[in-house]
Short mmCIF file of C-alpha atoms in Angstrom, two decimals:
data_model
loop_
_atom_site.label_atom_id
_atom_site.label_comp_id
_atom_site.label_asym_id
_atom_site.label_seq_id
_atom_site.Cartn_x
_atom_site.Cartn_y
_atom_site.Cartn_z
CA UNK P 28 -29.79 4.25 -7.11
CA UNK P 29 -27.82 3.59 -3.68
CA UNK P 30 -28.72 0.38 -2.00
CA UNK P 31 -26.89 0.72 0.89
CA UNK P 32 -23.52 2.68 2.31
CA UNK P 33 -21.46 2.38 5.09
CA UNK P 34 -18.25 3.05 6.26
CA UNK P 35 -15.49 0.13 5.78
CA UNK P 36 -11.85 1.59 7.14
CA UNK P 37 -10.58 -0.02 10.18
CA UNK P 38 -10.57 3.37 12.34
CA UNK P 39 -10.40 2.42 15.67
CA UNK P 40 -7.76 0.23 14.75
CA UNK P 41 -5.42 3.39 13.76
CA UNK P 42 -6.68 5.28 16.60
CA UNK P 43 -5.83 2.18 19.07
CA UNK P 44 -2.14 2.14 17.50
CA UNK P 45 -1.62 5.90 18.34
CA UNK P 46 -1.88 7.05 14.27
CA UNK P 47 -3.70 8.40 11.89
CA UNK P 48 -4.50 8.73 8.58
CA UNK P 49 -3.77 10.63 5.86
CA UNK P 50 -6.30 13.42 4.67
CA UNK P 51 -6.37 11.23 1.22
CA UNK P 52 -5.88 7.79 2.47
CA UNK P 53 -4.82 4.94 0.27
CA UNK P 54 -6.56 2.19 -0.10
CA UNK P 55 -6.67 -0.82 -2.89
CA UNK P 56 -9.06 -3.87 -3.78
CA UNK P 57 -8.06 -7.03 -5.06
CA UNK P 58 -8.13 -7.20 -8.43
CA UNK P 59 -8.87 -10.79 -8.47
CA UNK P 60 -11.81 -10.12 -5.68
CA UNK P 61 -12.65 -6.94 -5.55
CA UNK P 62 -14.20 -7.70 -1.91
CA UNK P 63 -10.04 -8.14 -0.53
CA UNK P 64 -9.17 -4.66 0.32
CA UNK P 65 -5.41 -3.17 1.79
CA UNK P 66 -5.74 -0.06 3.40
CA UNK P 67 -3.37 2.39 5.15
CA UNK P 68 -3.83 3.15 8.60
CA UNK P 69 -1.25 5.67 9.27
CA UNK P 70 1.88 4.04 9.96
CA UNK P 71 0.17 0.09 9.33
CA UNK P 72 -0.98 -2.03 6.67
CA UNK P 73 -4.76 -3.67 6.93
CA UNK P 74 -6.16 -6.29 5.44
CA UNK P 75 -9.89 -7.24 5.14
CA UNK P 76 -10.72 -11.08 3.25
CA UNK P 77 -14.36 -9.72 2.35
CA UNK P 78 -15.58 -5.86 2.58
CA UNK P 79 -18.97 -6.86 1.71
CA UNK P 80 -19.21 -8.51 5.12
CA UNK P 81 -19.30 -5.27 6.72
CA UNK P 82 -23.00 -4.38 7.93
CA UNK P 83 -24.18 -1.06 5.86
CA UNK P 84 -25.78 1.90 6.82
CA UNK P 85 -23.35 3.06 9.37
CA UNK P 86 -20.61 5.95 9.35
CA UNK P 87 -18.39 5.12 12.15
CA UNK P 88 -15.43 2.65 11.68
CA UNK P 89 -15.53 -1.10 12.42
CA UNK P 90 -12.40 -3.38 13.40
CA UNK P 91 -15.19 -6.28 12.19
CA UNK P 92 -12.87 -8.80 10.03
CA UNK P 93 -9.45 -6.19 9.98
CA UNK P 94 -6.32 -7.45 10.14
CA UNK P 95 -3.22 -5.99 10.80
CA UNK P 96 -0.38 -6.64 7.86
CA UNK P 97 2.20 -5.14 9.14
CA UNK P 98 3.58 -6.35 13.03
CA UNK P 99 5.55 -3.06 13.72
CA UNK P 100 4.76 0.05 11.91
CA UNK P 101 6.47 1.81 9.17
CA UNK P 102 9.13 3.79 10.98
CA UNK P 103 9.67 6.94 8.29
CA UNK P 104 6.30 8.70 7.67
CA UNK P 105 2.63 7.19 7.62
CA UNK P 106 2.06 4.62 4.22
CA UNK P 107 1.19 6.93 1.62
CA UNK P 108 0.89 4.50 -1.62
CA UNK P 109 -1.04 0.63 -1.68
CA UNK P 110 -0.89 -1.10 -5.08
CA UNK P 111 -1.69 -4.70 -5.91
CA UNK P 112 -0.48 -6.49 -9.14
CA UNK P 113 -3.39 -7.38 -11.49
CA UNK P 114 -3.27 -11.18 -10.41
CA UNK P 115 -3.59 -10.68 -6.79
CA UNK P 116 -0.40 -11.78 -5.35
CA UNK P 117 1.57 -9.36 -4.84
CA UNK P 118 1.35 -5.91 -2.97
CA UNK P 119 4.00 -2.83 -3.21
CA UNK P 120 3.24 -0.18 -0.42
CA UNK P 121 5.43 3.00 0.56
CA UNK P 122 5.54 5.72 3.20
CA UNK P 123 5.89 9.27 3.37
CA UNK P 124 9.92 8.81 4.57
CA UNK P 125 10.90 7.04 1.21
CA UNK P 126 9.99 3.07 2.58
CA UNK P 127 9.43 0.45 0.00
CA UNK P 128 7.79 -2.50 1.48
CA UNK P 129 6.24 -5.99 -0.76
CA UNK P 130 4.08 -8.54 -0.24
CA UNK P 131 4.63 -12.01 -1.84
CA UNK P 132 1.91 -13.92 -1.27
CA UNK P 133 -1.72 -12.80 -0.51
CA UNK P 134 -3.52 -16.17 -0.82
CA UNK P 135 -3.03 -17.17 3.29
CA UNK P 136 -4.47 -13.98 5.49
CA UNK P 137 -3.47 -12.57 7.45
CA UNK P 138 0.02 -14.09 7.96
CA UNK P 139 1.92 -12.06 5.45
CA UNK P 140 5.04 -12.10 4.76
CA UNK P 141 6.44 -8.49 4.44
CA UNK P 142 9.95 -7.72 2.94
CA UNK P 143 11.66 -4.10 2.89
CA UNK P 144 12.79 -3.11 -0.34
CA UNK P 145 16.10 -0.89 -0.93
CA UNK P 146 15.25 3.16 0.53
CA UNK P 147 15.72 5.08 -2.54
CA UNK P 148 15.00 8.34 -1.64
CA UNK P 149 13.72 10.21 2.12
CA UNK P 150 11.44 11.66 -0.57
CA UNK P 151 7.06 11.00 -0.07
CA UNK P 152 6.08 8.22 -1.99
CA UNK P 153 3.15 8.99 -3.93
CA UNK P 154 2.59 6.27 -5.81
CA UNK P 155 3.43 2.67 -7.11
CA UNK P 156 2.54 1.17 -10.26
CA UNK P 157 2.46 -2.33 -11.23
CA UNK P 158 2.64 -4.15 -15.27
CA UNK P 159 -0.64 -6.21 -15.47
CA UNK P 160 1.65 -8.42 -17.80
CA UNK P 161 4.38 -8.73 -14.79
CA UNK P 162 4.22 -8.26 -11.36
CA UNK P 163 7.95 -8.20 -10.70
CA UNK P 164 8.51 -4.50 -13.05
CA UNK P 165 7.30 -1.71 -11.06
CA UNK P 166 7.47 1.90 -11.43
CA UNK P 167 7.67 4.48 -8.21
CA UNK P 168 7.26 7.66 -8.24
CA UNK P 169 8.44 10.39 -5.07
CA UNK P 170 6.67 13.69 -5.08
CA UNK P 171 8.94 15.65 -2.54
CA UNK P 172 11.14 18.41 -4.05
CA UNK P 173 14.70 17.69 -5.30
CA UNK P 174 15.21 14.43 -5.21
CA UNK P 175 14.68 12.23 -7.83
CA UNK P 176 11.20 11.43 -8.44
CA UNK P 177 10.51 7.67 -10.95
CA UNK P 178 12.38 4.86 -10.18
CA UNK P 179 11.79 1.29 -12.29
CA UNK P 180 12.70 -2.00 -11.00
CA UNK P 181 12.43 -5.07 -13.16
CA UNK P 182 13.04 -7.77 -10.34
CA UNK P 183 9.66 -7.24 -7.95
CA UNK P 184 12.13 -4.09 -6.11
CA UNK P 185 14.88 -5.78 -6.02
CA UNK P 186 16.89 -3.33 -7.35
CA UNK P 187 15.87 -0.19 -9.12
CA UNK P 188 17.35 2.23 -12.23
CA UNK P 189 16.14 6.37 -11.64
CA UNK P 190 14.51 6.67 -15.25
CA UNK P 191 13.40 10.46 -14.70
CA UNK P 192 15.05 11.55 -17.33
CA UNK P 193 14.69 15.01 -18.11
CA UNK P 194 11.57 15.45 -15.93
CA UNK P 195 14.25 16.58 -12.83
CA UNK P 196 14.84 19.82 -11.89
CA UNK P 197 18.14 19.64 -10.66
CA UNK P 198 19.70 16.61 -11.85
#
């Protein structure tokens, strides 16, 4: 049965930076410690070293161990998509207004190091998924209408190669 519960977003964190979030938030754990977490907070990036730290039994937000990944916020859209590759060190995240953004190194919270990655699309980003055999070949996928929707990149986002294929519409 249930042990414990408690609420583990850092809410008055996005309230205090004038967003919110989405109605189906992303969020992501570690893969190589499943108590990391990255979660979207509207238009910023959070980090937390150790969820389980977080007293239970409560449902209202706590700032308690959140950090901020991102300095300024995403500027096209809220973040919409949070993956991390299956060895932990890197994270892909995107926004509603098409923004690719990486992380190359999680091992030295919370001073990361965030690069944007080439705008393929003003499309939504829906998702982003990662090889567990290589971090650097992604696939992202856009679910706004008529644009192209699945982009690959080989290089960690580097550059990218639209590999829809026939799933488009209107080519």
């Amino acid at each position: 049965g249930i042990t414990s519960f408690g609420r583990v977003d850092p809410g008055g964190l996005v309230e205090a930076s004038g967003s919110l979030y989405l109605f189906v938030n992303p969020f992501v754990l570690d893969p190589t410690n499943e108590n990391r977490m990255f979660c979207a907070g509207g238009n910023h990036l959070y980090f937390h070293p150790n969820v389980s730290q977080i007293p239970g039994g409560s449902q209202t937000p706590t700032n308690l161990g959140w950090s901020r990944v991102t300095k300024v916020p995403v500027e096209s859209g809220l973040i919409s998509a949070v993956e991390v590759s299956l060895d932990g060190k890197r994270v892909y995240f995107g926004s509603g207004g098409g923004e690719l953004f990486r992380i190359d190194n999680t091992s030295n919270p919370p001073y990361f190091e965030v690069s944007e990655l080439e705008s393929l699309t003003n499309g939504y980003v829906s998702s982003v998924a990662v090889n567990p055999a290589d971090p650097e070949h992604i696939i992202v996928i856009f679910s706004s209408y008529n644009v192209p929707a699945v982009f690959e990149s080989k290089d960690g986002g580097e550059t990218f190669v639209n590999v829809s294929g026939n799933l488009e519409e209107n080519p």
